[in-house]
Amino acid sequence: MFPALETDLKQETHPDPYEDFMYRHLQYYGYYKDSSVLSSPLLKRRQLLREEFGEANPRLREPRDLFAFFSGSEPLQAPRWPVECEVIKENIHHIERVPPQPEYFYQPTGHEKAPEVVGEDKGTVVYQLDSVPTKGSCFTSSRVGGKRGTIKEPAVTLQGPEDNTLLFESRFESGNLQKAVRVDTYEYELTLRTDLYTNKHTQWFYFRVQNTRKDATYRFTIVNLLKPKSLYTVGMKPLVYSQLDASTRNIGWRREGSEIRYYKNNMDDGQQPFYCLTWTVQFPHDQDTCFFAHFYPYTYTDLQYYLLSVANNPLQSRFCKLRTLCRSLAGNAVYLLTITNPSRTPQEAAAKKGVVLSARAHPGESNGSWVMKGFLDFILGNSPDAELLRDIFVFKVVPMLNPDGVIVGNYRCSLAGRDLNRHYKTVLKESFPCIWYTRNMVKRLLEEREVLLYCDFHGHSRKNNIFLYGCNNSDRKYWLHERVFPLMLSKNAPEKFSFHSCNFKVQKCKEGTGRVVMWRMGILNSYTLESTFGGSTLGDKRDTHFTTEDLKSLGHLVCDTLLDLCDPDRAKFMQCLAELKELLQQEIHKKFNELGQDVDLGESWNDISLSDIESSTSGSDSSLSDGLPVHLLNIADELNQKKRMDKKKKKKPPQTRKQRNEQYHKNNLIRELKSTEDALERAGFASAVQKRSTLPKDSGHASSSTIQSEKPRLSESQFNGRDQGLSLDPSETTALVLTKNKERMQRENPGHTVSCSPKRSTNNSREPAPDATSKWLRDRFLATKRGRATMVVYPSLHVCTYP
């Protein structure tokens, strides 16, 4: 189905590892010249081909077609769901149609109603999903069709033709609705399902309603949104789709809704605030089936139908190779397209630069898929510009990075319960296969050719227009070069793309994103393309919503801008650089004016760090879904809890030097008080102490030496035993008390010198004799200090990775 391409595509072949090993082994030892060896049964494998007439020139067979179901006669591969998810058997399909008139933003009046949340205590639950995995559980297995057994009906049963209760449903691909509560005749409170195996990320919604009434005004209120800011506050409308309108009038998705308001929820669970989105709508028909969505849906099945059309197109299949990059956690295929024209010579193939594009790392950002579809429509077309791009580039395209999240209706995460666009540095191949294999593919591509551009397509829920996030380049040779492509794109799409919304600051919290990781791997032009869920505030499209055609046209313009960037005539490039320098000077002066400073920068203005004058990208959609995947996090939590229990059973040693000293003196005091009673009973000891207290200063040395010679200093192990609360024998106690009394005498008589080594020298002008130095104390302190660094031992998760 896919004819062989040149050298730039050969790395995508995957021969039988055994055959490849045997062939290389025999080739290394020179046996490939022996036709008898090549004709042996050992090498008569299906993966090796021989020339006609038995000539000994074996070669690898062209890789098999990726998908058996892409033959055109068999059905597509059904999506695989987690086994906890119930899935209805109906196939949901929507027509694609561009509205004939611009769809303007809603203009708030200031009098929009903000309904208080009633809840199911005062309302009636008409729809609820029970078997939904949330935080505390983790993905285990998947199957086509999801949960086994009979699918129950979560909706209410209508009592007759006069019953006007809406029937809700979301158990289909990309659907998201957890619960619906009827609080009035035509008013419903909706609860969205969080991303699977998490308790957050409620933004994307997509559900169906049936049993509509034409003349009624319905109010819907989503009660558990998490973001404090939203485009719904500046005029964005929800999308509505009527099946009757689609079948009879060829009308597809359209923006509808009145009295739209986004506000803080009055219900507070004490953990995180919730926000509400409310709107009113009138349905166009009685007894209609309608859908609501946050944005135009683009499902995994939609992608498979598109790729099927490419595979069955004999012209496109000449320059487009379709392969499986990897399998997701649920076993769904992550597709990789390699697009380039066949090269006539190896030198021509090697001269081609690479371009890497991807989309849908965040499954609820379907606008990324529509931009990707526009790009693929253009690059797979037969226009002269598309031909030229395929001649000079090798395109590596991953159209859907997170198929599992798209299938189950997640907004942000994969089935690992984590944001994939924060884990591009991961070594957990089994937990994040889509990201690991994408990064590995780019790494291999960089080894064989220069990669001119990396771009990951995303959506944005708080800013209008389309813009890019890039990475400031610190190499003065390529200063501001990373900003040329965005500026060119803004010139090619002035009514959609906002260069002033672009940002190039690399924040620490974004180190795991695709753009930053690829940039650090050596791709200068590394971007995240953010397309709004709303619309444009620019030019003639000002205050209008984006349609799918607007987003697809941006995909076309990405191709045009690539040609401008690589134009042999560098006039456009140099013009953009000059404009960027002027814009940067203006921005620097603006920053100084905000600080109340009027500075003439002169020639030194270009030495200022770009990161210092640029705001952070905190306004972008970021999440806290970083860290270990959920299933490993559960294991780590269990190990940490067990470790905490073990610590409770053991006496925690002092951590700081102050704590150690306090404990040391406390133990000494206890032992001294205990031993003094016994020591005072001995008459000889009491007289010795009395005699010692009356000694003159010049006889102190002899007396001390006599005492020291009678009893040697305590050993290190004995002092360690004393710190651990172990009792000492009477003779050791006697020596300890004598030492304490000498210390007391020295405090009372500063001129008096005591020869018994103190715990810590108080006379800095004299150094103790080598034999009297408290070496044990210094050694023990160092050992304790070394031990502090390794005192807390966390459980080690050993992960095997492969090159």
PDB file of N, CA and C in Angstrom, residues 14-82:
ATOM      1  N   HIS A  14      10.786  -2.037  10.618  1.00  0.00           N
ATOM      2  CA  HIS A  14      10.986  -2.836  11.814  1.00  0.00           C
ATOM      3  C   HIS A  14      11.063  -4.310  11.410  1.00  0.00           C
ATOM      4  N   PRO A  15      12.222  -4.823  10.984  1.00  0.00           N
ATOM      5  CA  PRO A  15      12.340  -6.209  10.575  1.00  0.00           C
ATOM      6  C   PRO A  15      12.273  -7.143  11.775  1.00  0.00           C
ATOM      7  N   ASP A  16      12.128  -8.412  11.475  1.00  0.00           N
ATOM      8  CA  ASP A  16      12.171  -9.425  12.518  1.00  0.00           C
ATOM      9  C   ASP A  16      13.535  -9.336  13.207  1.00  0.00           C
ATOM     10  N   PRO A  17      13.594  -9.130  14.526  1.00  0.00           N
ATOM     11  CA  PRO A  17      14.893  -8.972  15.202  1.00  0.00           C
ATOM     12  C   PRO A  17      15.815 -10.176  15.010  1.00  0.00           C
ATOM     13  N   TYR A  18      15.255 -11.400  14.977  1.00  0.00           N
ATOM     14  CA  TYR A  18      16.085 -12.587  14.806  1.00  0.00           C
ATOM     15  C   TYR A  18      16.730 -12.586  13.428  1.00  0.00           C
ATOM     16  N   GLU A  19      15.935 -12.286  12.407  1.00  0.00           N
ATOM     17  CA  GLU A  19      16.481 -12.265  11.051  1.00  0.00           C
ATOM     18  C   GLU A  19      17.541 -11.179  10.902  1.00  0.00           C
ATOM     19  N   ASP A  20      17.233 -10.007  11.479  1.00  0.00           N
ATOM     20  CA  ASP A  20      18.178  -8.907  11.362  1.00  0.00           C
ATOM     21  C   ASP A  20      19.513  -9.277  12.029  1.00  0.00           C
ATOM     22  N   PHE A  21      19.430  -9.898  13.195  1.00  0.00           N
ATOM     23  CA  PHE A  21      20.650 -10.307  13.894  1.00  0.00           C
ATOM     24  C   PHE A  21      21.433 -11.326  13.079  1.00  0.00           C
ATOM     25  N   MET A  22      20.744 -12.339  12.543  1.00  0.00           N
ATOM     26  CA  MET A  22      21.440 -13.376  11.798  1.00  0.00           C
ATOM     27  C   MET A  22      22.075 -12.811  10.527  1.00  0.00           C
ATOM     28  N   TYR A  23      21.340 -11.950   9.867  1.00  0.00           N
ATOM     29  CA  TYR A  23      21.879 -11.384   8.627  1.00  0.00           C
ATOM     30  C   TYR A  23      23.121 -10.545   8.913  1.00  0.00           C
ATOM     31  N   ARG A  24      23.050  -9.696   9.944  1.00  0.00           N
ATOM     32  CA  ARG A  24      24.206  -8.861  10.267  1.00  0.00           C
ATOM     33  C   ARG A  24      25.378  -9.715  10.753  1.00  0.00           C
ATOM     34  N   HIS A  25      25.083 -10.784  11.491  1.00  0.00           N
ATOM     35  CA  HIS A  25      26.134 -11.657  11.994  1.00  0.00           C
ATOM     36  C   HIS A  25      26.869 -12.323  10.834  1.00  0.00           C
ATOM     37  N   LEU A  26      26.109 -12.856   9.888  1.00  0.00           N
ATOM     38  CA  LEU A  26      26.727 -13.517   8.742  1.00  0.00           C
ATOM     39  C   LEU A  26      27.456 -12.511   7.858  1.00  0.00           C
ATOM     40  N   GLN A  27      26.863 -11.314   7.740  1.00  0.00           N
ATOM     41  CA  GLN A  27      27.514 -10.297   6.917  1.00  0.00           C
ATOM     42  C   GLN A  27      28.852  -9.887   7.524  1.00  0.00           C
ATOM     43  N   TYR A  28      28.896  -9.795   8.834  1.00  0.00           N
ATOM     44  CA  TYR A  28      30.118  -9.381   9.512  1.00  0.00           C
ATOM     45  C   TYR A  28      31.249 -10.386   9.262  1.00  0.00           C
ATOM     46  N   TYR A  29      30.916 -11.661   9.250  1.00  0.00           N
ATOM     47  CA  TYR A  29      31.945 -12.682   9.057  1.00  0.00           C
ATOM     48  C   TYR A  29      32.145 -13.056   7.582  1.00  0.00           C
ATOM     49  N   GLY A  30      31.552 -12.302   6.681  1.00  0.00           N
ATOM     50  CA  GLY A  30      31.823 -12.490   5.270  1.00  0.00           C
ATOM     51  C   GLY A  30      31.017 -13.575   4.598  1.00  0.00           C
ATOM     52  N   TYR A  31      30.017 -14.143   5.267  1.00  0.00           N
ATOM     53  CA  TYR A  31      29.262 -15.233   4.670  1.00  0.00           C
ATOM     54  C   TYR A  31      28.227 -14.756   3.655  1.00  0.00           C
ATOM     55  N   TYR A  32      27.973 -13.468   3.598  1.00  0.00           N
ATOM     56  CA  TYR A  32      26.953 -12.982   2.670  1.00  0.00           C
ATOM     57  C   TYR A  32      27.354 -13.230   1.220  1.00  0.00           C
ATOM     58  N   LYS A  33      28.673 -13.464   0.980  1.00  0.00           N
ATOM     59  CA  LYS A  33      29.090 -13.718  -0.406  1.00  0.00           C
ATOM     60  C   LYS A  33      28.806 -15.145  -0.821  1.00  0.00           C
ATOM     61  N   ASP A  34      28.560 -15.997   0.118  1.00  0.00           N
ATOM     62  CA  ASP A  34      28.364 -17.423  -0.171  1.00  0.00           C
ATOM     63  C   ASP A  34      26.884 -17.671  -0.441  1.00  0.00           C
ATOM     64  N   SER A  35      26.564 -17.972  -1.709  1.00  0.00           N
ATOM     65  CA  SER A  35      25.161 -18.199  -2.074  1.00  0.00           C
ATOM     66  C   SER A  35      24.598 -19.429  -1.388  1.00  0.00           C
ATOM     67  N   SER A  36      25.445 -20.401  -1.065  1.00  0.00           N
ATOM     68  CA  SER A  36      24.932 -21.595  -0.415  1.00  0.00           C
ATOM     69  C   SER A  36      24.431 -21.274   0.993  1.00  0.00           C
ATOM     70  N   VAL A  37      25.127 -20.347   1.625  1.00  0.00           N
ATOM     71  CA  VAL A  37      24.665 -19.951   2.961  1.00  0.00           C
ATOM     72  C   VAL A  37      23.338 -19.217   2.862  1.00  0.00           C
ATOM     73  N   LEU A  38      23.242 -18.334   1.862  1.00  0.00           N
ATOM     74  CA  LEU A  38      22.017 -17.557   1.715  1.00  0.00           C
ATOM     75  C   LEU A  38      20.830 -18.411   1.315  1.00  0.00           C
ATOM     76  N   SER A  39      21.097 -19.525   0.671  1.00  0.00           N
ATOM     77  CA  SER A  39      20.000 -20.400   0.251  1.00  0.00           C
ATOM     78  C   SER A  39      19.645 -21.436   1.317  1.00  0.00           C
ATOM     79  N   SER A  40      20.324 -21.373   2.454  1.00  0.00           N
ATOM     80  CA  SER A  40      20.036 -22.338   3.504  1.00  0.00           C
ATOM     81  C   SER A  40      18.663 -22.060   4.116  1.00  0.00           C
ATOM     82  N   PRO A  41      18.032 -23.092   4.691  1.00  0.00           N
ATOM     83  CA  PRO A  41      16.713 -22.900   5.303  1.00  0.00           C
ATOM     84  C   PRO A  41      16.732 -21.860   6.414  1.00  0.00           C
ATOM     85  N   LEU A  42      17.910 -21.657   7.022  1.00  0.00           N
ATOM     86  CA  LEU A  42      17.975 -20.695   8.114  1.00  0.00           C
ATOM     87  C   LEU A  42      17.570 -19.301   7.673  1.00  0.00           C
ATOM     88  N   LEU A  43      17.961 -18.928   6.452  1.00  0.00           N
ATOM     89  CA  LEU A  43      17.683 -17.581   5.964  1.00  0.00           C
ATOM     90  C   LEU A  43      16.455 -17.516   5.056  1.00  0.00           C
ATOM     91  N   LYS A  44      15.769 -18.587   4.887  1.00  0.00           N
ATOM     92  CA  LYS A  44      14.555 -18.558   4.079  1.00  0.00           C
ATOM     93  C   LYS A  44      13.404 -18.081   4.948  1.00  0.00           C
ATOM     94  N   ARG A  45      13.403 -16.779   5.189  1.00  0.00           N
ATOM     95  CA  ARG A  45      12.388 -16.160   6.016  1.00  0.00           C
ATOM     96  C   ARG A  45      11.577 -15.204   5.159  1.00  0.00           C
ATOM     97  N   ARG A  46      10.382 -14.898   5.621  1.00  0.00           N
ATOM     98  CA  ARG A  46       9.511 -14.027   4.840  1.00  0.00           C
ATOM     99  C   ARG A  46       9.995 -12.581   4.829  1.00  0.00           C
ATOM    100  N   GLN A  47      10.805 -12.204   5.807  1.00  0.00           N
ATOM    101  CA  GLN A  47      11.239 -10.820   5.876  1.00  0.00           C
ATOM    102  C   GLN A  47      12.367 -10.517   4.892  1.00  0.00           C
ATOM    103  N   LEU A  48      13.084 -11.561   4.392  1.00  0.00           N
ATOM    104  CA  LEU A  48      14.175 -11.361   3.450  1.00  0.00           C
ATOM    105  C   LEU A  48      13.714 -11.718   2.038  1.00  0.00           C
ATOM    106  N   LEU A  49      14.043 -10.848   1.097  1.00  0.00           N
ATOM    107  CA  LEU A  49      13.726 -11.079  -0.307  1.00  0.00           C
ATOM    108  C   LEU A  49      15.007 -11.346  -1.076  1.00  0.00           C
ATOM    109  N   ARG A  50      14.883 -12.157  -2.145  1.00  0.00           N
ATOM    110  CA  ARG A  50      16.042 -12.449  -3.003  1.00  0.00           C
ATOM    111  C   ARG A  50      15.698 -12.042  -4.420  1.00  0.00           C
ATOM    112  N   GLU A  51      16.754 -11.778  -5.180  1.00  0.00           N
ATOM    113  CA  GLU A  51      16.534 -11.425  -6.575  1.00  0.00           C
ATOM    114  C   GLU A  51      16.017 -12.634  -7.356  1.00  0.00           C
ATOM    115  N   GLU A  52      15.480 -12.366  -8.542  1.00  0.00           N
ATOM    116  CA  GLU A  52      15.011 -13.448  -9.404  1.00  0.00           C
ATOM    117  C   GLU A  52      16.192 -14.339  -9.816  1.00  0.00           C
ATOM    118  N   PHE A  53      15.873 -15.561 -10.197  1.00  0.00           N
ATOM    119  CA  PHE A  53      16.854 -16.561 -10.641  1.00  0.00           C
ATOM    120  C   PHE A  53      17.832 -16.933  -9.519  1.00  0.00           C
ATOM    121  N   GLY A  54      17.435 -16.711  -8.278  1.00  0.00           N
ATOM    122  CA  GLY A  54      18.228 -17.173  -7.144  1.00  0.00           C
ATOM    123  C   GLY A  54      19.496 -16.394  -6.894  1.00  0.00           C
ATOM    124  N   GLU A  55      19.618 -15.155  -7.433  1.00  0.00           N
ATOM    125  CA  GLU A  55      20.831 -14.389  -7.186  1.00  0.00           C
ATOM    126  C   GLU A  55      20.912 -14.006  -5.712  1.00  0.00           C
ATOM    127  N   ALA A  56      22.131 -14.095  -5.195  1.00  0.00           N
ATOM    128  CA  ALA A  56      22.337 -13.908  -3.755  1.00  0.00           C
ATOM    129  C   ALA A  56      22.481 -12.428  -3.418  1.00  0.00           C
ATOM    130  N   ASN A  57      21.405 -11.645  -3.536  1.00  0.00           N
ATOM    131  CA  ASN A  57      21.395 -10.236  -3.135  1.00  0.00           C
ATOM    132  C   ASN A  57      20.181 -10.000  -2.233  1.00  0.00           C
ATOM    133  N   PRO A  58      20.208 -10.513  -1.037  1.00  0.00           N
ATOM    134  CA  PRO A  58      19.024 -10.408  -0.179  1.00  0.00           C
ATOM    135  C   PRO A  58      18.785  -8.966   0.273  1.00  0.00           C
ATOM    136  N   ARG A  59      17.557  -8.640   0.477  1.00  0.00           N
ATOM    137  CA  ARG A  59      17.172  -7.327   1.000  1.00  0.00           C
ATOM    138  C   ARG A  59      15.938  -7.499   1.870  1.00  0.00           C
ATOM    139  N   LEU A  60      15.729  -6.520   2.715  1.00  0.00           N
ATOM    140  CA  LEU A  60      14.582  -6.587   3.605  1.00  0.00           C
ATOM    141  C   LEU A  60      13.296  -6.289   2.856  1.00  0.00           C
ATOM    142  N   ARG A  61      12.279  -7.037   3.181  1.00  0.00           N
ATOM    143  CA  ARG A  61      10.967  -6.788   2.603  1.00  0.00           C
ATOM    144  C   ARG A  61      10.432  -5.452   3.126  1.00  0.00           C
ATOM    145  N   GLU A  62       9.646  -4.772   2.287  1.00  0.00           N
ATOM    146  CA  GLU A  62       8.991  -3.539   2.722  1.00  0.00           C
ATOM    147  C   GLU A  62       8.098  -3.839   3.923  1.00  0.00           C
ATOM    148  N   PRO A  63       8.122  -3.001   4.963  1.00  0.00           N
ATOM    149  CA  PRO A  63       7.311  -3.286   6.154  1.00  0.00           C
ATOM    150  C   PRO A  63       5.852  -3.492   5.813  1.00  0.00           C
ATOM    151  N   ARG A  64       5.241  -4.363   6.581  1.00  0.00           N
ATOM    152  CA  ARG A  64       3.830  -4.629   6.362  1.00  0.00           C
ATOM    153  C   ARG A  64       2.998  -3.395   6.649  1.00  0.00           C
ATOM    154  N   ASP A  65       1.812  -3.326   6.043  1.00  0.00           N
ATOM    155  CA  ASP A  65       0.918  -2.219   6.317  1.00  0.00           C
ATOM    156  C   ASP A  65       0.616  -2.185   7.808  1.00  0.00           C
ATOM    157  N   LEU A  66       0.529  -0.974   8.311  1.00  0.00           N
ATOM    158  CA  LEU A  66       0.419  -0.827   9.747  1.00  0.00           C
ATOM    159  C   LEU A  66      -0.853  -1.442  10.296  1.00  0.00           C
ATOM    160  N   PHE A  67      -1.942  -1.194   9.646  1.00  0.00           N
ATOM    161  CA  PHE A  67      -3.228  -1.614  10.188  1.00  0.00           C
ATOM    162  C   PHE A  67      -3.925  -2.545   9.212  1.00  0.00           C
ATOM    163  N   ALA A  68      -4.252  -3.716   9.703  1.00  0.00           N
ATOM    164  CA  ALA A  68      -4.973  -4.655   8.848  1.00  0.00           C
ATOM    165  C   ALA A  68      -6.345  -4.124   8.486  1.00  0.00           C
ATOM    166  N   PHE A  69      -6.938  -3.341   9.395  1.00  0.00           N
ATOM    167  CA  PHE A  69      -8.276  -2.819   9.118  1.00  0.00           C
ATOM    168  C   PHE A  69      -8.248  -1.643   8.156  1.00  0.00           C
ATOM    169  N   PHE A  70      -7.042  -1.168   7.762  1.00  0.00           N
ATOM    170  CA  PHE A  70      -6.953  -0.089   6.788  1.00  0.00           C
ATOM    171  C   PHE A  70      -6.969  -0.627   5.353  1.00  0.00           C
ATOM    172  N   SER A  71      -7.560  -1.797   5.169  1.00  0.00           N
ATOM    173  CA  SER A  71      -7.637  -2.345   3.825  1.00  0.00           C
ATOM    174  C   SER A  71      -8.792  -1.749   3.042  1.00  0.00           C
ATOM    175  N   GLY A  72      -9.686  -1.037   3.746  1.00  0.00           N
ATOM    176  CA  GLY A  72     -10.799  -0.429   3.062  1.00  0.00           C
ATOM    177  C   GLY A  72     -12.068  -1.242   3.150  1.00  0.00           C
ATOM    178  N   SER A  73     -11.992  -2.518   3.426  1.00  0.00           N
ATOM    179  CA  SER A  73     -13.177  -3.368   3.492  1.00  0.00           C
ATOM    180  C   SER A  73     -13.563  -3.706   4.933  1.00  0.00           C
ATOM    181  N   GLU A  74     -12.573  -3.721   5.852  1.00  0.00           N
ATOM    182  CA  GLU A  74     -12.861  -4.083   7.228  1.00  0.00           C
ATOM    183  C   GLU A  74     -13.100  -2.832   8.064  1.00  0.00           C
ATOM    184  N   PRO A  75     -13.808  -2.947   9.190  1.00  0.00           N
ATOM    185  CA  PRO A  75     -14.087  -1.779  10.038  1.00  0.00           C
ATOM    186  C   PRO A  75     -12.837  -1.293  10.739  1.00  0.00           C
ATOM    187  N   LEU A  76     -12.905  -0.056  11.239  1.00  0.00           N
ATOM    188  CA  LEU A  76     -11.784   0.512  11.973  1.00  0.00           C
ATOM    189  C   LEU A  76     -11.623  -0.201  13.311  1.00  0.00           C
ATOM    190  N   GLN A  77     -10.424  -0.076  13.867  1.00  0.00           N
ATOM    191  CA  GLN A  77     -10.171  -0.642  15.188  1.00  0.00           C
ATOM    192  C   GLN A  77     -10.963   0.138  16.224  1.00  0.00           C
ATOM    193  N   ALA A  78     -11.764  -0.562  16.999  1.00  0.00           N
ATOM    194  CA  ALA A  78     -12.590   0.095  18.009  1.00  0.00           C
ATOM    195  C   ALA A  78     -11.714   0.609  19.137  1.00  0.00           C
ATOM    196  N   PRO A  79     -12.058   1.757  19.705  1.00  0.00           N
ATOM    197  CA  PRO A  79     -11.264   2.292  20.823  1.00  0.00           C
ATOM    198  C   PRO A  79     -11.322   1.368  22.036  1.00  0.00           C
ATOM    199  N   ARG A  80     -10.242   1.354  22.770  1.00  0.00           N
ATOM    200  CA  ARG A  80     -10.166   0.575  24.002  1.00  0.00           C
ATOM    201  C   ARG A  80     -10.379   1.503  25.195  1.00  0.00           C
ATOM    202  N   TRP A  81     -11.254   1.079  26.105  1.00  0.00           N
ATOM    203  CA  TRP A  81     -11.614   1.855  27.277  1.00  0.00           C
ATOM    204  C   TRP A  81     -11.120   1.162  28.541  1.00  0.00           C
ATOM    205  N   PRO A  82     -10.901   1.921  29.634  1.00  0.00           N
ATOM    206  CA  PRO A  82     -10.682   1.270  30.929  1.00  0.00           C
ATOM    207  C   PRO A  82     -11.873   0.394  31.291  1.00  0.00           C
TER     208      PRO A  82
END
